[in-house]
Structure formats: C-alpha cells, structure tokens
Short mmCIF file of C-alpha atoms and ligand atoms in Angstrom, two decimals:
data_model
loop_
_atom_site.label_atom_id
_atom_site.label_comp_id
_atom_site.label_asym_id
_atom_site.label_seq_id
_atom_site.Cartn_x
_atom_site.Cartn_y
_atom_site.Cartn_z
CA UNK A 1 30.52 3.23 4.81
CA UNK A 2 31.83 5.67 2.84
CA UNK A 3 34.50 8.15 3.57
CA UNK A 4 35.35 9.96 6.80
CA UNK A 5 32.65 7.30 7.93
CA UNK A 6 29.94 9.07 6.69
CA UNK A 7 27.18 6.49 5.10
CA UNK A 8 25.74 7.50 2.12
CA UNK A 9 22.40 6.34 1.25
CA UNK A 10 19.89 7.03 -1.94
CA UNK A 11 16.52 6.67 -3.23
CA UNK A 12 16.82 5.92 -7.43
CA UNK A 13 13.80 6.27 -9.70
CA UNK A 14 12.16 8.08 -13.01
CA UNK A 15 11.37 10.69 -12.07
CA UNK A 16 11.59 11.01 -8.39
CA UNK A 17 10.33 14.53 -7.10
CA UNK A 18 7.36 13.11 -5.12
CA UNK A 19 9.11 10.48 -3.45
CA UNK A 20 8.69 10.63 0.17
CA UNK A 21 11.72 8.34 1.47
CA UNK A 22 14.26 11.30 1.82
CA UNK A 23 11.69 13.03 4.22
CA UNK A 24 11.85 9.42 6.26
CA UNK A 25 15.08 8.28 6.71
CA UNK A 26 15.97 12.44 6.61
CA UNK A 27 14.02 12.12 9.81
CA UNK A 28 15.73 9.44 11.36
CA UNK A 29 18.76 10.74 10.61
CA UNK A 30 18.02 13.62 12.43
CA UNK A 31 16.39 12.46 15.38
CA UNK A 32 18.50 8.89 15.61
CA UNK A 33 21.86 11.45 15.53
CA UNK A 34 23.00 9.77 12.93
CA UNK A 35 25.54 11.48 10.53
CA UNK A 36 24.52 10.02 7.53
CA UNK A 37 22.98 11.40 4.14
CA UNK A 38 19.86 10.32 1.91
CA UNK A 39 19.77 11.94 -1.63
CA UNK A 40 17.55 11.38 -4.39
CA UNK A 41 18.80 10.44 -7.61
CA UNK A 42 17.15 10.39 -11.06
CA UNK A 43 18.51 8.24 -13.48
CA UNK A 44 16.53 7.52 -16.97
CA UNK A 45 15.70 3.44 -17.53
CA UNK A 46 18.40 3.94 -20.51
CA UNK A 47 21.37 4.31 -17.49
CA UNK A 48 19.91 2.25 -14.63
CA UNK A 49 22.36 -0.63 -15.70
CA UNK A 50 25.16 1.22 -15.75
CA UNK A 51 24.24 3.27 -12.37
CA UNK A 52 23.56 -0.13 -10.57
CA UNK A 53 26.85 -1.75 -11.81
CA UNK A 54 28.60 1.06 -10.54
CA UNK A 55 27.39 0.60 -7.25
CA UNK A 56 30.15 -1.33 -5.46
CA UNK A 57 32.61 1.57 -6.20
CA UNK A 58 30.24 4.52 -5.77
CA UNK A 59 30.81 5.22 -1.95
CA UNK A 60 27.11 4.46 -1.14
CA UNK A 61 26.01 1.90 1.27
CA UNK A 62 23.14 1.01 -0.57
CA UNK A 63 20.17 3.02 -1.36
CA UNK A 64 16.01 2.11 -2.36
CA UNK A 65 14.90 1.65 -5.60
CA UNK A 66 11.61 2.50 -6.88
CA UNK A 67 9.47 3.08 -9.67
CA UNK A 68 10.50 1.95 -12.72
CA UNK A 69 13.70 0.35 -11.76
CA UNK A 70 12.39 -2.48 -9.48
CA UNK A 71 12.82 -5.29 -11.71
CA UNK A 72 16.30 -3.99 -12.77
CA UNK A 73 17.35 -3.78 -9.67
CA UNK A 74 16.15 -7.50 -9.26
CA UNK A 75 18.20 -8.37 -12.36
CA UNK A 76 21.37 -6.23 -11.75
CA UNK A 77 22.32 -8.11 -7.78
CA UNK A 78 24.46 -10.79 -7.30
CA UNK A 79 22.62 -12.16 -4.50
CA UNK A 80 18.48 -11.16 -3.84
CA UNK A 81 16.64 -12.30 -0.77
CA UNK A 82 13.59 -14.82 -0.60
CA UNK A 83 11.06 -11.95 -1.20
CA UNK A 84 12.86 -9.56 -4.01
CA UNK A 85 13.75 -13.37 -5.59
CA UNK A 86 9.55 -14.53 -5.40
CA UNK A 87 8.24 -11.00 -6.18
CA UNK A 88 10.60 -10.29 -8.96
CA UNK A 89 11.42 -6.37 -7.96
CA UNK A 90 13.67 -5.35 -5.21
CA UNK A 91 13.12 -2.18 -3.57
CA UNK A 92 16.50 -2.18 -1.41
CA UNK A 93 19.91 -2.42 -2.13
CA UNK A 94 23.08 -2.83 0.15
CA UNK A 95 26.80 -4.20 -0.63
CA UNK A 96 28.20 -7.22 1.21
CA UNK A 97 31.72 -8.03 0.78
CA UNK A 98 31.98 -5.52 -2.08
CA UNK A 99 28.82 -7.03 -3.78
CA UNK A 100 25.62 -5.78 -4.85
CA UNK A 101 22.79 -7.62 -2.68
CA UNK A 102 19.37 -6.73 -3.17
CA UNK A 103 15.58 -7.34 -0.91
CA UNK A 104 12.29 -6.60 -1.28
CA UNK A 105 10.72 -5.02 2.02
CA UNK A 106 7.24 -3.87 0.92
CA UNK A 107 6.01 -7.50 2.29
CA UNK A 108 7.36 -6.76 5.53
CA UNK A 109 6.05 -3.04 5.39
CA UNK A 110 2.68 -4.23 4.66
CA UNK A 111 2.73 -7.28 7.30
CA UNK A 112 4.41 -5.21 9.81
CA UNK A 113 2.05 -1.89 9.31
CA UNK A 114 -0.79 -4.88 10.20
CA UNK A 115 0.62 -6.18 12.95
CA UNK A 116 0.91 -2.26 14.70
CA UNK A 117 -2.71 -1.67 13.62
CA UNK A 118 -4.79 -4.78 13.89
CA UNK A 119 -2.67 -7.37 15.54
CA UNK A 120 -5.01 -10.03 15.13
CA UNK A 121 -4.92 -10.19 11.25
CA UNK A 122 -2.45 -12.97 11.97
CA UNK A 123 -5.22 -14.96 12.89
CA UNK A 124 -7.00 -14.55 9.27
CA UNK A 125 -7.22 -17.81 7.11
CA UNK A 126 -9.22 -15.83 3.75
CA UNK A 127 -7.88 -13.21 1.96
CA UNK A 128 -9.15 -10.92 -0.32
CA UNK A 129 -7.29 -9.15 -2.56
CA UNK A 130 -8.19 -6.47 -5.18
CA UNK A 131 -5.32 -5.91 -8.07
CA UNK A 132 -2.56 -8.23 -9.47
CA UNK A 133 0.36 -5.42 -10.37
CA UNK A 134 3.31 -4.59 -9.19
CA UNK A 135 2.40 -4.01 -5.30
CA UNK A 136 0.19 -7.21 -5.05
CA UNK A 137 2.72 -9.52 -5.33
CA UNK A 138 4.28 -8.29 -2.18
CA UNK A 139 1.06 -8.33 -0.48
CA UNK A 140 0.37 -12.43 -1.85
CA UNK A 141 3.95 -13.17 -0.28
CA UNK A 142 2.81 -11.05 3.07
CA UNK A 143 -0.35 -13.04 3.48
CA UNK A 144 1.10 -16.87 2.38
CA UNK A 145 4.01 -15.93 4.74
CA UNK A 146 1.70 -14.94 7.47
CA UNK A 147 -0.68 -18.37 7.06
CA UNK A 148 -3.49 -17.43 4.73
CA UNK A 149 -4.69 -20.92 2.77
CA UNK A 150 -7.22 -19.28 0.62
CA UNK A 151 -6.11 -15.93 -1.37
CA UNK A 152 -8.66 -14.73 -3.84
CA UNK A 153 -7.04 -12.65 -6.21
CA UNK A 154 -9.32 -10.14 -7.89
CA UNK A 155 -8.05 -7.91 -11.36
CA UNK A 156 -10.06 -6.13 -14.06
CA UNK A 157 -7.46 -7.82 -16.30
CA UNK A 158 -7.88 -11.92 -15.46
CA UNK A 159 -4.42 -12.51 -17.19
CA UNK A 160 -2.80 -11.10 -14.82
CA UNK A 161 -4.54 -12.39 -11.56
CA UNK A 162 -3.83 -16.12 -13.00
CA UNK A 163 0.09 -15.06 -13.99
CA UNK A 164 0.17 -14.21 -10.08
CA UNK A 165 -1.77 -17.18 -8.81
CA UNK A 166 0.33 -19.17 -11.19
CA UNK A 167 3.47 -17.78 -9.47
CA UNK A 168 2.65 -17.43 -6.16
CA UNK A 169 1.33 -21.77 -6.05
CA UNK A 170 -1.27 -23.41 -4.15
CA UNK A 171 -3.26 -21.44 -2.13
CA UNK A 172 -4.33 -19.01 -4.75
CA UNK A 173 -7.18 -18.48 -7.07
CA UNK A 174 -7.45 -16.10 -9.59
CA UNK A 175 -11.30 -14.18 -10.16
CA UNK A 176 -12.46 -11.19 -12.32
CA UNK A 177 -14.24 -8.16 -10.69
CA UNK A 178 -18.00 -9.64 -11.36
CA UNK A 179 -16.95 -12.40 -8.35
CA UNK A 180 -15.55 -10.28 -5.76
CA UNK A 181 -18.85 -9.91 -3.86
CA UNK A 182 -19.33 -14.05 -3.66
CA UNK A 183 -16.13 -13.92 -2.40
CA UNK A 184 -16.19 -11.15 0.63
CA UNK A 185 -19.05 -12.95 2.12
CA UNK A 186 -16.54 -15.27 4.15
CA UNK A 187 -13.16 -13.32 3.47
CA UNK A 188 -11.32 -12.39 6.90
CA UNK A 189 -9.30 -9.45 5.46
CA UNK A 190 -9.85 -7.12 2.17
CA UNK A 191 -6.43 -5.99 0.94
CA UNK A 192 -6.89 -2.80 -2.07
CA UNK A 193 -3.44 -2.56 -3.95
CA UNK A 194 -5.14 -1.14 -7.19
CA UNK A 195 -4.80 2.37 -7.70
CA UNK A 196 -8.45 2.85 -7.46
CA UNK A 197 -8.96 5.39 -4.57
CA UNK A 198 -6.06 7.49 -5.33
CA UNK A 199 -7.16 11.36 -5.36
CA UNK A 200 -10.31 9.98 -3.59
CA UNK A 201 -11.61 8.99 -7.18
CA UNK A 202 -13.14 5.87 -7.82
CA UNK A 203 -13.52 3.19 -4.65
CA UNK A 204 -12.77 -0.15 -6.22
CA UNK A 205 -16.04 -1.97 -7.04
CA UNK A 206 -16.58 -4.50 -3.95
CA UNK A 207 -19.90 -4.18 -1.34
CA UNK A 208 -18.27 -3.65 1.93
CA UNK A 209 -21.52 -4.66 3.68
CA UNK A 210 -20.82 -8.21 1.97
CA UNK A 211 -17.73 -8.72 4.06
CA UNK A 212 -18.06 -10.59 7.82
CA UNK A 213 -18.28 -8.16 10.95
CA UNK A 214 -15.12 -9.07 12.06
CA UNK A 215 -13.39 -8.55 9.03
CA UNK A 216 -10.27 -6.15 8.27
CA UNK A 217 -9.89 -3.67 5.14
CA UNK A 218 -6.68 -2.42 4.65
CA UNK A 219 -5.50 -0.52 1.58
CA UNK A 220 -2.47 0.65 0.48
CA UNK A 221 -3.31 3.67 -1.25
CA UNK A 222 -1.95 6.12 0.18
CA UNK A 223 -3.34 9.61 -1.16
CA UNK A 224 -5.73 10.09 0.81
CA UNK A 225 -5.43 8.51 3.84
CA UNK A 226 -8.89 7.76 4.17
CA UNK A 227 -9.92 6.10 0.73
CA UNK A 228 -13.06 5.72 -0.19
CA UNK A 229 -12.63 2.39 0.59
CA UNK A 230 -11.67 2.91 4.03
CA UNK A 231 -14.44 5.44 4.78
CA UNK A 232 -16.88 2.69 3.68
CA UNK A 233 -15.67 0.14 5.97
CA UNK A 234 -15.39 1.86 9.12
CA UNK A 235 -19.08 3.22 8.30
CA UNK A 236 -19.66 -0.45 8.52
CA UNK A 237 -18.13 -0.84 11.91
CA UNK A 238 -14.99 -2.58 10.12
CA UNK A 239 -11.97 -2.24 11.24
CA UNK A 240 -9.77 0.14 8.35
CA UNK A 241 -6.21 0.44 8.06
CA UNK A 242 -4.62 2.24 5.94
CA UNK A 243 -1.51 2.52 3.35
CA UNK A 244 0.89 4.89 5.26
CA UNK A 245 2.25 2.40 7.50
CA UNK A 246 3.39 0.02 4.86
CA UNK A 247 5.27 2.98 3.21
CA UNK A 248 7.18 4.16 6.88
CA UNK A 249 7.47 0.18 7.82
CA UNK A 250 9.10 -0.89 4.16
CA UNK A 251 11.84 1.60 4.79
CA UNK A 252 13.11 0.22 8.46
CA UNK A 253 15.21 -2.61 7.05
CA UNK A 254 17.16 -0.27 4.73
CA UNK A 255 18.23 2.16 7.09
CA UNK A 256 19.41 -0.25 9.40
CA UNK A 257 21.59 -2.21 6.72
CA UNK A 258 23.02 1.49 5.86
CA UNK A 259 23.53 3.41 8.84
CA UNK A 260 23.26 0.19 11.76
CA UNK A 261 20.38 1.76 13.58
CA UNK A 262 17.03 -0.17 13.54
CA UNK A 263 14.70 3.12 13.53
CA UNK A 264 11.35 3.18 14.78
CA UNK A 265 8.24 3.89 13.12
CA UNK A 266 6.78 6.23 15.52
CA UNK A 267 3.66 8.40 15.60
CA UNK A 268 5.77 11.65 15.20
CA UNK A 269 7.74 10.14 12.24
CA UNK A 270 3.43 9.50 10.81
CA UNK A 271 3.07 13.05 11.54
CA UNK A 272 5.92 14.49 10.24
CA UNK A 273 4.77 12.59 6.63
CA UNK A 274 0.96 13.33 7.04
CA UNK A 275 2.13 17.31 7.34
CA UNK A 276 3.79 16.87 4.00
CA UNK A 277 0.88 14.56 2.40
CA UNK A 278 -1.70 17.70 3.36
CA UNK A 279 0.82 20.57 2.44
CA UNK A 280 0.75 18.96 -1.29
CA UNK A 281 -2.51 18.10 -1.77
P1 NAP B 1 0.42 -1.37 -11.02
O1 NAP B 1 1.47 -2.42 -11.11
O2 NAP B 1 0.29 -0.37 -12.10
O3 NAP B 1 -1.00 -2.14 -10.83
C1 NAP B 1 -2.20 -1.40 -10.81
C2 NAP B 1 -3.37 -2.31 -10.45
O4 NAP B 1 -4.55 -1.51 -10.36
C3 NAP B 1 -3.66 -3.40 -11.47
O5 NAP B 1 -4.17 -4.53 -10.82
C4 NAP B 1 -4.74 -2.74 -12.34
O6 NAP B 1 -5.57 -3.67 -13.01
C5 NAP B 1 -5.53 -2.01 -11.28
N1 NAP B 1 -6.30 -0.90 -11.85
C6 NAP B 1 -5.82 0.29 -12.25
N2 NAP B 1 -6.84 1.07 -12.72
C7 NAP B 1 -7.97 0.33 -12.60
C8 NAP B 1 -9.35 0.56 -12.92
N3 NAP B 1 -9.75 1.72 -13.45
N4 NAP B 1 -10.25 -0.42 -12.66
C9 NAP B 1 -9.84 -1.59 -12.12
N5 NAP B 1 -8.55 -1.88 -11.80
C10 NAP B 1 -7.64 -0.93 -12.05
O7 NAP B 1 0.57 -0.51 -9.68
P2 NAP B 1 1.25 -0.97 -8.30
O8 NAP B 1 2.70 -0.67 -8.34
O9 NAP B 1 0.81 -2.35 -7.99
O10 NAP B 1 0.61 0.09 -7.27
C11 NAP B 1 -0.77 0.09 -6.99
C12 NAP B 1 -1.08 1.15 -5.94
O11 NAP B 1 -0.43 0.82 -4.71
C13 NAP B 1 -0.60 2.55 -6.29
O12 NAP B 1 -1.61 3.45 -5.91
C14 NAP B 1 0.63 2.75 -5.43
O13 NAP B 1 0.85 4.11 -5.08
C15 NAP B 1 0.27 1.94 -4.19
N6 NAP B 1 1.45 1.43 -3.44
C16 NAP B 1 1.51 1.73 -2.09
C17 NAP B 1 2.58 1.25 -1.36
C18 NAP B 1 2.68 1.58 0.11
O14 NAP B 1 3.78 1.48 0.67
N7 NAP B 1 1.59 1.92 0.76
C19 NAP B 1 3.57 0.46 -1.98
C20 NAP B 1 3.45 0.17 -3.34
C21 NAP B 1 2.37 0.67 -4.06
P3 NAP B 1 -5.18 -4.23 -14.48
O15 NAP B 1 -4.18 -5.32 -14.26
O16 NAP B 1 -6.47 -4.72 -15.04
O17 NAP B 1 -4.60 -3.06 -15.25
#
C-alpha cells in the first residue's frame, strides 16, 4: 500500500498506448469502490532494469508487465512463481516483505476463460496448437496443467516448436504447418496463438472440417473477436471461443494481490472492453 492507503498499481511496456489493462482494473476500481489507481507507464528496454529495481521503494504495490519487458521482468524478481519460472516471462509483479515477486497469469487467463466458456475442455486429452512464441508457452503450461498427454505443437518456424517441446518435456511434439491437417483429425481442442487472424487477415492454414465434431477452437487473437478462424468453426457446428476472456481473466490475480479484492470477470466488464475494441477499429 502506498501512502494515505491508497494502492498504486501500473501497467509497464514499449510503447503502451493501446494497452487495454487500465480500462480493466479502471473498471473494477470503479465499480468494486475501491480507491486505488492504475497508470500506464512507458519505459524504453534501455531503463526497464533500473525501473524494476526501483520497485520496492516506488510506492506501488505491484503493477503488469507487458510487451517487451516480460522476460526482464522474469530476470529482475527475487522470487517468480511455477508458471512465470516454466514460461520464462512474467506478466505480474507484487512486493512481499519489501521484495520484488513476480507470476505469470496468462495460463490461468487462458484456462480460466475455457472453463467460463466450454467447461468441458477439461475433459480433452489432444491438443492442438498453432504457434510456438511468446503466448504459446503459456497456453502448453495451461493444457499440461489441465491433463492434456498429447500436445502437437505446430510453427512455420520448426526451431522454435522443438525449443518449446524441448522445454515444456514429455507430452509434446513438435510439427511444421504441412502436418497440421493429419493432426486435427483426432485433436479434442485447436488452440491459435499466432498472430494470424489479427485485422481479420489471414486465418492460419488448418482445415477446420478435419477436426472431430465435438471438438473446441479457441483463439486468442483478439482483434476481431470473431477471427477468421472462429467464423470457420462455428460454420462447422464447432464450438468457438474466443481471445477476450483470456485477456479480462489474466488480469484477476493482479488486482487482487494489489488492492485485496478478487474482481469478477463479468459480462458488463466484456462489454465495457468490446465498446472500446469497436470504437478503435
Ligand atoms: P510472438 O511471440 O511474436 O509469436 C508469433 C507466432 O505467430 C509465432 O509462432 C510465429 O511463427 C507465428 N506467425 C506470425 N506470422 C505468421 C505467418 N505469417 N505465418 C505463420 N505463422 C506466423 O507473439 P505472441 O506474443 O506469442 O502473440 C501471438 C498473438 O497472441 C498476438 O496476436 C497477441 O496479440 C495474442 N495474445 C493474446 C493474449 C490474450 O490475452 N488473448 C495474450 C497474449 C498474446 P514463427 O515462429 O515462424 O515466426
């Protein structure tokens, strides 16, 4: 807490305009009665290390971290939990006992926005998933933590799926683009975390109709809502979820570190976000 018990909270990146986590936890804030604050703050790579080890003394309770300070984030805390530590890149810092502790909650964001949309993806064995960045190895931990035995990891650039299968252990297999259709056939979800989609441009290159009918295609794209990908699949009868729910569930575990509330993601809170997504298209 910072002075006169007000908590101070922050969002950090380069740049940091479009972010939308100040409109969320603004939001909660507000409706939660909360007298908090949530401010973004640009800081250049060249001063992230010195913004980070300043932390402790800065009056903030903690703050998010996003793009491209993830992985210095994960290197600047004293202490990281068991996601930010497997994914490499935390996304949320707090201070215990005057120290910088750091988590990774786009995992949990992208199991929990499942488990509000299509429950039974818990049940899901196969995975399918398109993309080996940054995002996908929050998705990998989502799906080994959840159960999945048999994660096929898809990327244009092979390298990189096999780095991630490679780091993520047994359980994972790493394929280029030419086998994703082989491997929908028995695949009980489809996860998207490549940028493919974004604007509406470009649906990543995999045959919905070669996926099972119960299957589940989620992608976390964001811009538009409905992807490409998404619009194909629930043609198909599939059912689609998509990306927004993994942004409002990843920020949950933050806000209640910093101001002791454990907000809810709510359909209004969707709305409120939508509203902005559509006013800057
Ligand atoms: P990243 O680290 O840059 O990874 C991008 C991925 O997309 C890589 O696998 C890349 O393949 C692939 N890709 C890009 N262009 C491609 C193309 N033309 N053809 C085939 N593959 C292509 O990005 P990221 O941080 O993982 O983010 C990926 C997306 O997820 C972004 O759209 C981001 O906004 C979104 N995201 C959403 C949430 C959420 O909360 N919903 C959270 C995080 C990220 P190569 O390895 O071959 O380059």
């Amino acid at each position: 807490m910072a002075d006169r018990g007000i908590a101070r909270a922050f969002v950090v990146g380069h740049p940091i305009a479009h972010s939308r986590s100040p409109l969320i936890h603004g939001y909660w804030l507000e409706t939660l009665g909360i007298p908090g604050s949530y401010e973004r703050i640009d800081v250049h790579p060249d001063s992230i290390g010195r913004f980070l080890a300043g932390l402790p003394r800065s009056g903030f309770a903690g703050g998010n971290v996003t793009i491209p300070h993830k992985e210095a984030a994960h290197r600047a805390a004293d202490r990281l939990d068991e996601a930010a530590e497997l994914i490499g890149a935390a996304n949320t810092l707090w201070l215990e006992e005057g120290r910088l502790a750091a988590g990774n909650t786009d995992a949990y964001g992208f199991a929990a926005n499942l488990d509000a949309e299509a429950p039974h993806w818990r049940k899901g064995r196969t995975a399918l998933v398109l993309g080996a960045g940054g995002a996908a190895r929050a998705v990998l931990f989502a799906l080994k933590e959840a159960g999945f035995g048999d994660i096929r990891l898809v990327n244009r650039t092979l390298s990189r799926a096999r780095e991630l299968a490679d780091r993520f252990g047994a359980g994972i297999s790493a394929h280029g683009w030419e086998a994703a259709g082989a491997l929908a056939a028995d695949a009980d979800i489809l996860v998207n975390t490549t940028s493919l989609g974004m604007g509406g441009e470009g649906a990543p290159p995999v045959e919905v109709a070669l996926l099972p009918d119960g299957a589940i295609v989620t992608d976390i794209v964001y811009v538009p809502l409905e992807t490409p990908l998404l619009a194909a699949a629930r043609g198909r009868g599939l059912r689609a979820v998509d990306g927004l729910g993994m942004l409002l569930h990843q920020a949950a575990p933050g806000f209640e570190r910093w101001f002791g509330t454990r907000p809810e993601v709510t359909p209004a809170l969707r709305g409120r976000i939508v509203a902005d997504l559509e006013a800057h298209k």
